Short mmCIF file of C-alpha atoms in Angstrom, two decimals:
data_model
loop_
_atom_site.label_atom_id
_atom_site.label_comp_id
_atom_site.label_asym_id
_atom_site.label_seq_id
_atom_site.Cartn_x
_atom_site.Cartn_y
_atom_site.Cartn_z
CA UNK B 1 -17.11 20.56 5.64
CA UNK B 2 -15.50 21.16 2.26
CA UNK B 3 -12.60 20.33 0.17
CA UNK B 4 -9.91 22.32 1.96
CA UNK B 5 -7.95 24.57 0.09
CA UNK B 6 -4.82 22.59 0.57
CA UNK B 7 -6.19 19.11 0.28
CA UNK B 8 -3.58 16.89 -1.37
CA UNK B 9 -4.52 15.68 -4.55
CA UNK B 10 -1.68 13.76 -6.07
CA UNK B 11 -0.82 10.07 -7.13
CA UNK B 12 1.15 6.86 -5.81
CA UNK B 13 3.55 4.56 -6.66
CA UNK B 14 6.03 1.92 -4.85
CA UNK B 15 9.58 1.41 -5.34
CA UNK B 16 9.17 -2.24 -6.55
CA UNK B 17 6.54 -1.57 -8.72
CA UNK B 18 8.35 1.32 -10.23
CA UNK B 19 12.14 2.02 -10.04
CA UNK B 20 13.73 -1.19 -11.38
CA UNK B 21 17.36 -0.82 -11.12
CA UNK B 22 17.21 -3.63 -8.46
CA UNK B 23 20.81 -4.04 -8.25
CA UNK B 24 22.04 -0.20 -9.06
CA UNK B 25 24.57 1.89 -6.98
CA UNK B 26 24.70 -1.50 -4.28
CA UNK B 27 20.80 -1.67 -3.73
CA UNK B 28 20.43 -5.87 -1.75
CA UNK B 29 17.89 -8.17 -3.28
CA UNK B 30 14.54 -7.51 -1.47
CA UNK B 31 11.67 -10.31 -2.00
CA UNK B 32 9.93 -8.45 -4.63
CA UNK B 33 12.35 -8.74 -6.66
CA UNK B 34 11.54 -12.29 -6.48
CA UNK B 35 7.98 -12.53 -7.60
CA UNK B 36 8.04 -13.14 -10.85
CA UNK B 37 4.96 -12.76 -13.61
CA UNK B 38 3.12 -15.89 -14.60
CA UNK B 39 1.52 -19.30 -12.60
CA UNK B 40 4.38 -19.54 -9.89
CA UNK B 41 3.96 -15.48 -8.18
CA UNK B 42 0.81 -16.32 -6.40
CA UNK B 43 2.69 -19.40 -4.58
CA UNK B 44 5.27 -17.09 -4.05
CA UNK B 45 3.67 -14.08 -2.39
CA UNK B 46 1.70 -16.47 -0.64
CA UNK B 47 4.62 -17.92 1.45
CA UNK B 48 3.79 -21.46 -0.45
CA UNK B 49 7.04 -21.95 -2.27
CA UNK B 50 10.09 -21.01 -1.01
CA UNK B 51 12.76 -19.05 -3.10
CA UNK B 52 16.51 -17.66 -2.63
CA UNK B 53 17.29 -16.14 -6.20
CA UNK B 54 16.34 -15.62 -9.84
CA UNK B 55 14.93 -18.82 -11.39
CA UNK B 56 15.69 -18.38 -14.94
CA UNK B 57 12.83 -19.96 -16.34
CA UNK B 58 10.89 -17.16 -15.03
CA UNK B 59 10.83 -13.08 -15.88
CA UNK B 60 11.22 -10.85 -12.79
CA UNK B 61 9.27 -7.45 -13.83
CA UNK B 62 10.59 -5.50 -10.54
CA UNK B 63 14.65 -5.84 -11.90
CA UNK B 64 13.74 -3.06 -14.82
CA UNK B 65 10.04 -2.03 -13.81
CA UNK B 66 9.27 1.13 -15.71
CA UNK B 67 13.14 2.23 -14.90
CA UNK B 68 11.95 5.30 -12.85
CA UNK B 69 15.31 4.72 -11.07
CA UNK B 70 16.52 6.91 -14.03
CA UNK B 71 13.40 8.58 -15.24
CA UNK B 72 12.46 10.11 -12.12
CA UNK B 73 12.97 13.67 -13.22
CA UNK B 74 10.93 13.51 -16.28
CA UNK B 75 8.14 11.58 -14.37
CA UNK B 76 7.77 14.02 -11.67
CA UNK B 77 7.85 16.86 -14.33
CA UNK B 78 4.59 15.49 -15.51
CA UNK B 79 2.77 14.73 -12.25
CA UNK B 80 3.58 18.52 -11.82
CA UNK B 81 2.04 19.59 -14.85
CA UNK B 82 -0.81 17.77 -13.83
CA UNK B 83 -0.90 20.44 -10.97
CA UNK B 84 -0.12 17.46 -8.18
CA UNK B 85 0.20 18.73 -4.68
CA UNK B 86 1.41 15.57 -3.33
CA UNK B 87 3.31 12.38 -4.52
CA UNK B 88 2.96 9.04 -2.45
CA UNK B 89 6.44 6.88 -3.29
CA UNK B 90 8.00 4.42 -1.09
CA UNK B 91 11.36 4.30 -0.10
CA UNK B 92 13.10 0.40 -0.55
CA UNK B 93 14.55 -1.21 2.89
CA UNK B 94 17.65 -2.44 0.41
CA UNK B 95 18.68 1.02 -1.35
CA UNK B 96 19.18 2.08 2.12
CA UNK B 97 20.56 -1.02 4.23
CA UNK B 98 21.30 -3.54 1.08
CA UNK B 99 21.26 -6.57 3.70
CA UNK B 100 18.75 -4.94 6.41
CA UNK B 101 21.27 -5.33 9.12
CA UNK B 102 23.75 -3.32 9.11
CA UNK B 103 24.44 -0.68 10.98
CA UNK B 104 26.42 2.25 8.37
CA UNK B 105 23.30 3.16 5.40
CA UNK B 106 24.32 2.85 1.56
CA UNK B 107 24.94 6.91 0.99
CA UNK B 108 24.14 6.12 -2.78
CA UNK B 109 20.84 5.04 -2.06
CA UNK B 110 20.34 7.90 0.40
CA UNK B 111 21.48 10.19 -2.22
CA UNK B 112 18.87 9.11 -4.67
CA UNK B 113 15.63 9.63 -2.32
CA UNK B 114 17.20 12.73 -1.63
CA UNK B 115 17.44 13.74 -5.06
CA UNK B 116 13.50 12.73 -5.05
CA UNK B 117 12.19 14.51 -2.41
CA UNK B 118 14.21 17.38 -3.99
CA UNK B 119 12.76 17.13 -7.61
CA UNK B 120 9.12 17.54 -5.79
CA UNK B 121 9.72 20.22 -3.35
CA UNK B 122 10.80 21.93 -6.43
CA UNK B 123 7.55 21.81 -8.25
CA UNK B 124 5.94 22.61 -4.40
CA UNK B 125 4.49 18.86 -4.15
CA UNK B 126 4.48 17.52 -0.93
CA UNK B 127 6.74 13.72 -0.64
CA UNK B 128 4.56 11.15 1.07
CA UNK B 129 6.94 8.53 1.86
CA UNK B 130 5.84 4.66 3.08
CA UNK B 131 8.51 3.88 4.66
CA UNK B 132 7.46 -0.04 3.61
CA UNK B 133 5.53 -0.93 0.94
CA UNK B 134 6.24 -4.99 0.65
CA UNK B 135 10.13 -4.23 0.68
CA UNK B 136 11.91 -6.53 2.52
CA UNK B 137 15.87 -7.29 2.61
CA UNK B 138 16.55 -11.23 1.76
CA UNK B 139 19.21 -11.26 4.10
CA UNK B 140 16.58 -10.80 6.88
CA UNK B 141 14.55 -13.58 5.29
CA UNK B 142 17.04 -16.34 5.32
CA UNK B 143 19.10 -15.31 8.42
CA UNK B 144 16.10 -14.33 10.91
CA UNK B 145 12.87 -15.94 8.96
CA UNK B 146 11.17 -12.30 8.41
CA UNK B 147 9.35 -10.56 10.74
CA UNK B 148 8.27 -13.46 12.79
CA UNK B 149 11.38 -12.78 14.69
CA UNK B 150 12.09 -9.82 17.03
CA UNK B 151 15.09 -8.93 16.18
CA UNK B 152 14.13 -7.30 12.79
CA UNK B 153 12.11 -4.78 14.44
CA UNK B 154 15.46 -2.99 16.18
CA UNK B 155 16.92 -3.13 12.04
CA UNK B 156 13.35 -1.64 11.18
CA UNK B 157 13.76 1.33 14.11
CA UNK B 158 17.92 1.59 12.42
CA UNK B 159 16.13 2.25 9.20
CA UNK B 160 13.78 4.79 9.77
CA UNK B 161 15.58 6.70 12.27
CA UNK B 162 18.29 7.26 9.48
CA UNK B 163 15.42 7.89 6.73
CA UNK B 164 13.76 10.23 9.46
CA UNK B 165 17.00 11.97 10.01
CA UNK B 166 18.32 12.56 6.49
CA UNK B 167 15.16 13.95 5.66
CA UNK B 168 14.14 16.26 8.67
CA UNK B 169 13.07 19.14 7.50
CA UNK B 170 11.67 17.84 4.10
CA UNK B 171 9.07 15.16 4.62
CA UNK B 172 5.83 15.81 6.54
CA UNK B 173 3.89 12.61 5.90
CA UNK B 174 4.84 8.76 6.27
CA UNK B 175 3.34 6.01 6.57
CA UNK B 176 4.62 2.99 8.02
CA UNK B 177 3.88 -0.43 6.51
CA UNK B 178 1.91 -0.19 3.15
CA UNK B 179 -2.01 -2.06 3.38
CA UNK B 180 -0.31 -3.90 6.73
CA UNK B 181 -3.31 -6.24 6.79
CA UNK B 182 -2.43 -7.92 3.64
CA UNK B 183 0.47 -9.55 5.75
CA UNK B 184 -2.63 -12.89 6.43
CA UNK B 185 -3.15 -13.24 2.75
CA UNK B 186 0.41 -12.10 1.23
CA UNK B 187 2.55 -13.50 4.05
CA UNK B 188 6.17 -13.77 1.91
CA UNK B 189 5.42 -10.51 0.35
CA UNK B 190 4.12 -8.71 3.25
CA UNK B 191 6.32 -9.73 6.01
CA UNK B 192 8.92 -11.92 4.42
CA UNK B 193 7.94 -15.25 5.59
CA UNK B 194 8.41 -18.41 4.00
CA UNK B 195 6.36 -21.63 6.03
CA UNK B 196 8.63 -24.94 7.05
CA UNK B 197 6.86 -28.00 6.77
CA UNK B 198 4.01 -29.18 9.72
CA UNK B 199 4.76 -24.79 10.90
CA UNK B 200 1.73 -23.21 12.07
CA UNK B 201 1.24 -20.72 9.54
CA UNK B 202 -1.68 -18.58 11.12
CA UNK B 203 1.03 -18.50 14.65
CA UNK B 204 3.56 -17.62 12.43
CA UNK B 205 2.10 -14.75 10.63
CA UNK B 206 0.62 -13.06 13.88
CA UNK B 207 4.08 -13.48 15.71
CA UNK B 208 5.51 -11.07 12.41
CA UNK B 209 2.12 -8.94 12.94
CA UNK B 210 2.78 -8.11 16.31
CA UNK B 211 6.42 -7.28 15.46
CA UNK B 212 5.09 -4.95 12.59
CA UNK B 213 2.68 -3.24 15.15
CA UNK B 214 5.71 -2.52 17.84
CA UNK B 215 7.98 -1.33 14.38
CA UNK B 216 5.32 0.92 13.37
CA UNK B 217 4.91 2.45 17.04
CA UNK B 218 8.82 2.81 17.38
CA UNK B 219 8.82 4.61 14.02
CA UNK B 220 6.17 6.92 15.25
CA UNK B 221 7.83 7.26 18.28
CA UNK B 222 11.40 8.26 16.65
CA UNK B 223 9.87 10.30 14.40
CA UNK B 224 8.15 12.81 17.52
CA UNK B 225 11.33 12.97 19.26
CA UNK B 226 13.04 14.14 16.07
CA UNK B 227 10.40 16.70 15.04
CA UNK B 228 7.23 16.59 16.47
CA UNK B 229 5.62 18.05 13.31
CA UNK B 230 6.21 14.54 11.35
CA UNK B 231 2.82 13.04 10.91
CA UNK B 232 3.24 9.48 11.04
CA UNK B 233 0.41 7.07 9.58
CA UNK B 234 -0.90 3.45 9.19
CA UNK B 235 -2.36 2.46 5.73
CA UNK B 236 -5.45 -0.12 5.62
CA UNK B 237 -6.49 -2.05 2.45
CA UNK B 238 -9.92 -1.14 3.25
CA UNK B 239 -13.45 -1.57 1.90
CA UNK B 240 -16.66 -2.29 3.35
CA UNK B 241 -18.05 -5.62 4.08
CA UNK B 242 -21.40 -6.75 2.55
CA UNK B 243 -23.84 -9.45 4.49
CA UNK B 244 -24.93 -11.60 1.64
CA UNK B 245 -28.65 -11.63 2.83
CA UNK B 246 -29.85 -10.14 6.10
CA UNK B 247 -30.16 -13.24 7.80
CA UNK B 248 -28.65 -12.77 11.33
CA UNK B 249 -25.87 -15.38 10.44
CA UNK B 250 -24.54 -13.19 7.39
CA UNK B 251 -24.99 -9.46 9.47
CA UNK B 252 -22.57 -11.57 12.41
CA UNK B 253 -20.35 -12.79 9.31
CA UNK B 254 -19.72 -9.39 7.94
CA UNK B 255 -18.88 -8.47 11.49
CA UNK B 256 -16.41 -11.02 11.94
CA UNK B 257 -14.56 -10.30 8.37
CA UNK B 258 -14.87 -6.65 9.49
CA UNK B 259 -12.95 -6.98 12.38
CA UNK B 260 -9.96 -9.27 10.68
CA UNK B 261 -9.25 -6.17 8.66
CA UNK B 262 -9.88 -3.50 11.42
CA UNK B 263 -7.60 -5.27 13.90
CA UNK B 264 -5.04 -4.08 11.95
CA UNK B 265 -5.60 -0.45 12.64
CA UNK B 266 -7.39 -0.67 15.71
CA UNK B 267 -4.03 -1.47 17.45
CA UNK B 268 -1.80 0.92 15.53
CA UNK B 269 -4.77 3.82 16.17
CA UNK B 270 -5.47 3.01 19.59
CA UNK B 271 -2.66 1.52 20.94
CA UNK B 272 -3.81 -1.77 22.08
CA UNK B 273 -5.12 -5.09 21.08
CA UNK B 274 -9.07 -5.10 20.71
CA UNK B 275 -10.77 -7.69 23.38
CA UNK B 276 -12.36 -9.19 20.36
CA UNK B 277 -8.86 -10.21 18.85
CA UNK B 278 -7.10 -11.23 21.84
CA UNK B 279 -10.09 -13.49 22.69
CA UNK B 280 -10.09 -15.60 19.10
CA UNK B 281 -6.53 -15.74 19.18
CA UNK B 282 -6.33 -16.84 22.87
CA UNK B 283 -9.15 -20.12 21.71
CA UNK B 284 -6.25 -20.87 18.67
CA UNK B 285 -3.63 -20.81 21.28
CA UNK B 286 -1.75 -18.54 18.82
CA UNK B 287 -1.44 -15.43 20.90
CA UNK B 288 2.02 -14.00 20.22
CA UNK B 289 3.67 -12.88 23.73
CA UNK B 290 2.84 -9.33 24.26
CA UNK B 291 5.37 -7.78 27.17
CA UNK B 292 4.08 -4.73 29.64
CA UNK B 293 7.07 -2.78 27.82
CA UNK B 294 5.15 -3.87 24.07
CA UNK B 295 1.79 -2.79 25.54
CA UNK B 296 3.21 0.42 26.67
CA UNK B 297 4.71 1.24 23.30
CA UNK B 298 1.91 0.59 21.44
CA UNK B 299 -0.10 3.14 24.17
CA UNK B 300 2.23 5.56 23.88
CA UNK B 301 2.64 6.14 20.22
CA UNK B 302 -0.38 5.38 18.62
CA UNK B 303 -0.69 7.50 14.48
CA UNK B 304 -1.48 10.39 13.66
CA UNK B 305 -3.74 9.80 10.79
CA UNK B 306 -4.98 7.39 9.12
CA UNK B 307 -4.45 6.39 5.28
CA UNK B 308 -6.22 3.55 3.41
CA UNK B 309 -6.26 2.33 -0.14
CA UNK B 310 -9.89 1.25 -1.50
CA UNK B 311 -10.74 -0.59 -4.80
CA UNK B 312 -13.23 -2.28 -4.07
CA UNK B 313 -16.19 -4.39 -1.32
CA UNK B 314 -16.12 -7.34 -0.07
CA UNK B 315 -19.47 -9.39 0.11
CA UNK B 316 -19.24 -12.62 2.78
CA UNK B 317 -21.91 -14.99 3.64
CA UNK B 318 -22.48 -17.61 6.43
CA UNK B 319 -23.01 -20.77 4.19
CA UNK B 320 -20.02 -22.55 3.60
CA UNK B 321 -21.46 -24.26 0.88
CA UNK B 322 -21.56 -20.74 -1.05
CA UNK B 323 -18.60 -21.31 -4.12
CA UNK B 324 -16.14 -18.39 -3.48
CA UNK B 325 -13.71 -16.20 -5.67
CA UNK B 326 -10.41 -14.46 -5.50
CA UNK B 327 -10.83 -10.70 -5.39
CA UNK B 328 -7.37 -9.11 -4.77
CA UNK B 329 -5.92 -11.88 -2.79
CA UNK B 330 -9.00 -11.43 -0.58
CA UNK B 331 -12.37 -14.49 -0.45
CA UNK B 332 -15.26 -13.01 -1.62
CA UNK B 333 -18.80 -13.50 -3.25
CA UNK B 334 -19.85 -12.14 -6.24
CA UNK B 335 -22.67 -9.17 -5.23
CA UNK B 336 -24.79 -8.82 -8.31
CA UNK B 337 -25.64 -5.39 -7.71
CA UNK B 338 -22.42 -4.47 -9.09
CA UNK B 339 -20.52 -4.36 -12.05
CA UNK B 340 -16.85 -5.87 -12.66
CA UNK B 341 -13.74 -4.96 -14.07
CA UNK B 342 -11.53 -7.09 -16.46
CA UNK B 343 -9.49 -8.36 -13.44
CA UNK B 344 -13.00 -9.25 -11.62
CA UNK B 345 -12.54 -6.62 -8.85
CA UNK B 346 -16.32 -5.16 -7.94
CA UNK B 347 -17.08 -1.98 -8.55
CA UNK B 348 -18.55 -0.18 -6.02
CA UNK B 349 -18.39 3.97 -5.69
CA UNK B 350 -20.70 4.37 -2.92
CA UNK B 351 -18.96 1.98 -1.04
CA UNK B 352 -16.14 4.61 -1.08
CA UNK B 353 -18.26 6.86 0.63
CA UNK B 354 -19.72 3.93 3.26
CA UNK B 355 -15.56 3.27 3.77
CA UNK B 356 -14.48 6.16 4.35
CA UNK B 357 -17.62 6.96 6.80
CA UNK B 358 -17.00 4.37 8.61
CA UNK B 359 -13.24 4.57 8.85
CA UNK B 360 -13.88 8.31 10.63
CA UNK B 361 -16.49 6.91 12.69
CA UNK B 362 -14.40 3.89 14.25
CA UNK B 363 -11.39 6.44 14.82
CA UNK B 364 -12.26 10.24 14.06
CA UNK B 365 -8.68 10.76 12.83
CA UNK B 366 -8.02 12.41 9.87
CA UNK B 367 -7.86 9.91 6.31
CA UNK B 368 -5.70 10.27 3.93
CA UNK B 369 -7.07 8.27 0.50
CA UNK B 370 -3.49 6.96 -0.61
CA UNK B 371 -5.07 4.47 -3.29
CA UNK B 372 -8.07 4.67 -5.69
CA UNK B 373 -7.39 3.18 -8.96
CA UNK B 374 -8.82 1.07 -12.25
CA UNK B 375 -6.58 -1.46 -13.09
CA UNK B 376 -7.46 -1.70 -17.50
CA UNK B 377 -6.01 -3.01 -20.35
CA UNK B 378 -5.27 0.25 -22.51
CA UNK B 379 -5.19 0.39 -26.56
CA UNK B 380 -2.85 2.99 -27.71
CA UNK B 381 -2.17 4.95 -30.78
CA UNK B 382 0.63 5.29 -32.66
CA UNK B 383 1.20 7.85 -30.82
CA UNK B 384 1.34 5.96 -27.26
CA UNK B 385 -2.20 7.78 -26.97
CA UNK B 386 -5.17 6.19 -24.94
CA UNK B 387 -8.91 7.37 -25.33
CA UNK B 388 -9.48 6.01 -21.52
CA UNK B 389 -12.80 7.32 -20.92
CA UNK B 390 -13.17 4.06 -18.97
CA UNK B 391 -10.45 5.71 -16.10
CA UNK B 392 -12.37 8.89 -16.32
CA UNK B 393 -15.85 7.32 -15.83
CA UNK B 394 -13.95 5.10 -12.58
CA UNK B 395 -12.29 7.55 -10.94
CA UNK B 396 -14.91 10.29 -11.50
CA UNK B 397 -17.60 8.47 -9.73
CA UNK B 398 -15.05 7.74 -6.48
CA UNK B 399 -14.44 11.28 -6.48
CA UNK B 400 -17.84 12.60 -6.15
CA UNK B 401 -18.62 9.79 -3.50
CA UNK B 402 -15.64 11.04 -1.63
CA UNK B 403 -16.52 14.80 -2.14
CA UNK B 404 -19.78 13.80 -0.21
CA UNK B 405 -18.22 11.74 2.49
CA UNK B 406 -16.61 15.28 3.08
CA UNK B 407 -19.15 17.78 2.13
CA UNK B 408 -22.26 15.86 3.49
CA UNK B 409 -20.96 13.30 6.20
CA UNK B 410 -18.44 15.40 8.01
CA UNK B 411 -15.50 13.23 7.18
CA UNK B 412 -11.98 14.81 7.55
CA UNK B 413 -10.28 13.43 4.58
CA UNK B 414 -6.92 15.45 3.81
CA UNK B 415 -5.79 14.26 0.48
CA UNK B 416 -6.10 11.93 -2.14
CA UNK B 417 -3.82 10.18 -4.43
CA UNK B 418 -4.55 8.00 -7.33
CA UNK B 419 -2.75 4.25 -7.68
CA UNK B 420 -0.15 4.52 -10.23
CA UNK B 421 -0.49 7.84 -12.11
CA UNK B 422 1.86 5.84 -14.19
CA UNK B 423 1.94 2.62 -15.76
CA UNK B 424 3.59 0.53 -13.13
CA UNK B 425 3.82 -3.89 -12.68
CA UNK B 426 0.90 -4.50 -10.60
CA UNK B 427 1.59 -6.09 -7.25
CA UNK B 428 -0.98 -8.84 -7.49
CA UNK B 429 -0.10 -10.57 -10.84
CA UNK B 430 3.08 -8.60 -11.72
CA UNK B 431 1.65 -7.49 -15.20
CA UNK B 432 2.39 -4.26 -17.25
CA UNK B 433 -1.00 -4.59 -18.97
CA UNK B 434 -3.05 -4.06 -15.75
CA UNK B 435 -2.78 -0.62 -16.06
CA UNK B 436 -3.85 2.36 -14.31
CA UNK B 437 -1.78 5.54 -15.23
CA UNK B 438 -2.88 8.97 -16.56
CA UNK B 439 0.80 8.45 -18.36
CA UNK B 440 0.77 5.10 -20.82
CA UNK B 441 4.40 3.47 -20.30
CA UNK B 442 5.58 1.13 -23.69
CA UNK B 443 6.42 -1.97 -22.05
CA UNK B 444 4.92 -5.66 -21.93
CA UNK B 445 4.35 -8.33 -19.34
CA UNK B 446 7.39 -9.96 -20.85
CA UNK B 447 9.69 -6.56 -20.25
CA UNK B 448 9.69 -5.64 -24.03
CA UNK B 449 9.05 -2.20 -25.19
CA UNK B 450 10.79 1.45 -25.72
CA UNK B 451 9.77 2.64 -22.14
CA UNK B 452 8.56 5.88 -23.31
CA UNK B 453 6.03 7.85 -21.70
CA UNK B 454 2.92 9.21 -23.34
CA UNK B 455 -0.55 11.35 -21.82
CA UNK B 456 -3.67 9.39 -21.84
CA UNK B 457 -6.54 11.38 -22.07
CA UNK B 458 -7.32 11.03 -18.56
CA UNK B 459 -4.04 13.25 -18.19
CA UNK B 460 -5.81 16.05 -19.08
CA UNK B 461 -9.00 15.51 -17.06
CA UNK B 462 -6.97 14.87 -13.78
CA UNK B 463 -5.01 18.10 -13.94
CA UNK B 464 -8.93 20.18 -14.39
CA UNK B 465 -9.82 18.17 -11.83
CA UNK B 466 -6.76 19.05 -9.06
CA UNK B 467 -6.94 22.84 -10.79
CA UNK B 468 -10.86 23.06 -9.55
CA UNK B 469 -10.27 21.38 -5.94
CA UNK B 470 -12.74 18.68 -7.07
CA UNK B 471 -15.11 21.13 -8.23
CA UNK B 472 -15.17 20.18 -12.29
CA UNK B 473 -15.69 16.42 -13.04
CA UNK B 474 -17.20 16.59 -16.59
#
């Protein structure tokens, strides 16, 4: 196998990471606007401190973001003269339905995604919509505790059928809920939840799994009977799992971990809950009740492709003893056969290629690479430009592992998109200067800055790259 001639090289961003304009044109308050920057947004996400509104002690970098909300046109202009053939974006819950239940959609916010999609096809680059990346109305927090309860997955199927609907015709690809298995580690962000004292929190977050799993079937589902040509997918924060030593203990460790992450999208690729899963949840006597009508939805309408993001590997040992670190909300060990970046995330190119191999042979579905990024601090000019060579060297490497995956191992992979061909605020510690963009953005952590937009030099080497399929790296 080869690159095929219309593999979808592109980039990705998220609404909340991106737009701003949180409360334009009667967009609801979702709870990402809510995270703020500094000490208290990883007790946030987390589900550890509960919140209902702006704290004004704090700075909220998803109210003003990079203000794509009104620079759409001009960013798209350059992702097309980059020679993108696709553009990952996701759409938010409270543009749409400002409170999450209702029943008549905001046409403003309808308007603008339609003025989106638009402003691509135009250029010819394909819109690849998540239809949820961490967006989730407050309203549906504080009235029906998240997605722990049932009810939100009939506003969820409201939602999409409308997005599905307005944009028939227009939109090939979505994807359903944005790295779903983050949900365990980012429970407030992922799925809205905030924990009540002496709560189970481990029930509690597989109750709102379960209802993400039937949402995601009942999108795929909608989205067949509307047009059958929709390609509906599930999106996996992925990476390989390393056994510290190869001590039988560590190999069944790395199993175990492995499994935590591919529950996820075993049940949304093969429409049912692995033996392995129902079994450890069964000993917890956490099982969430799972109806013969559930089981049958999740049969009938499992994806159509899988996409993952991948940053990094995960290395896990037996030993409990073994001191442990933080590597994008997820408990590793450091593996000293690999280098770092400033943020402390491993860096590991081949273990793209071992992902993705092992992603195609668990499902042998096609993958779509939605996320590949280096989050960097960049030094600009005075001229906003950035010598990144550092980007180049990152993303380079991935690519050629990928190429292989394809050209050697036989993996279908149809496109790939880079995280934030932008500047964007970075999900995990809502900084500016974590950034990853071909296009350097003038803003701070603290929201200060002109907001103009300026090519690094890894602009340039992206658009050879998607102008030779793959072909010229140098």
């Amino acid at each position: 196998m080869t690159l095929k001639n219309d593999f979808l090289w592109g980039g990705a961003t998220a609404a909340n990471q991106c737009e701003g304009a949180y409360n334009a044109d009667g967009r609801g308050l979702a709870n990402v606007d809510l995270c703020p920057v500094g000490e208290d947004r990883l007790d946030i996400i987390t589900g550890e401190k509960e919140v209902h509104n702006f704290d004004e002690k704090n700075f909220y970098p998803a109210q003003e973001s990079i203000d794509m909300y009104n620079h759409y046109e001009d960013d798209i202009a350059l992702f097309a003269e980059m020679g993108f053939k696709a553009y990952r974006f996701s759409i938010a819950w409270t543009r749409i339905f400002p409170k999450g239940d209702e029943d008549i959609p905001n046409e403003k916010g309808l308007k603008f995604y339609e003025k989106l999609i638009d402003e691509c096809l135009k250029y010819g680059i394909e819109p690849v919509i998540t239809l949820t990346h961490f967006d989730f109305p407050m309203h549906l927090v504080h009235k029906y505790g998240g997605w722990r309860n049932r009810k939100v997955v009939d506003f969820y199927k409201n939602f999409v059928r409308v997005v599905f609907e307005r944009f028939n015709g227009k939109v090939k690809y979505y994807l359903t809920f944005n790295e779903i298995n983050m949900v365990l580690a980012a429970p407030f962000m992922g799925a809205g939840l905030v924990f009540s004292e002496g709560e189970n929190k481990e029930e509690a977050m597989y109750k709102a799994v379960h209802n993400e799993f039937l949402a995601s079937a009942y999108a795929t589902k909608i989205a067949h009977e509307i047009d059958p040509s929709i390609k509906i997918g599930c999106m996996l924060n992925s990476g390989v799992i390393y056994p510290a030593s190869a001590r039988p203990e560590d190999i069944f460790e790395a199993q175990r971990v492995a499994r935590d992450n591919y529950f996820f999208t075993d049940v949304q690729v093969r429409g049912y809950y692995p033996s392995y899963k129902i079994k450890e949840l069964e000993r917890k006597g956490i099982l969430p009740e799972i109806t013969e009508e559930d089981k049958r939805i999740l049969r009938e309408n499992p994806v159509d492709f899988v996409s993952i993001s991948y940053y990094t590997t995960k290395t896990v040992t037996s030993d409990r003893d073994v001191s442990l670190s933080k590597d994008n909300l997820q408990v590793t060990i450091d593996n000293p056969y690999l280098d770092k970046t400033e943020w402390g995330w491993q860096v590991d190119p081949l273990g793209f290629r071992t992902t993705l191999n092992e992603v195609y042979d668990r499902y042998q579905k096609p993958i779509f690479v939605v996320e590949n990024g280096l989050g960097a601090k960049d030094n600009p000019d005075e001229n906003g430009y950035v010598e990144d060579d550092y980007r180049i060297d990152f993303l380079r490497e991935h690519i050629k592992n990928m190429k292989d995956a394809i050209e050697i191992d036989g993996v279908d992979v149809i496109g790939y998109t880079t995280w934030g061909p932008i500047d964007l605020v970075s999900a995990s510690t809502g900084e500016m200067s974590k950034r990853y963009g071909f296009i350097y953005v003038d803003r701070d952590d603290y929201g200060k800055g002109s907001l103009k937009r300026s090519k690094k030099k890894s602009f340039a080497w992206y658009k050879k790259v998607i102008a030779t399929n793959g072909e010229d790296l140098s």
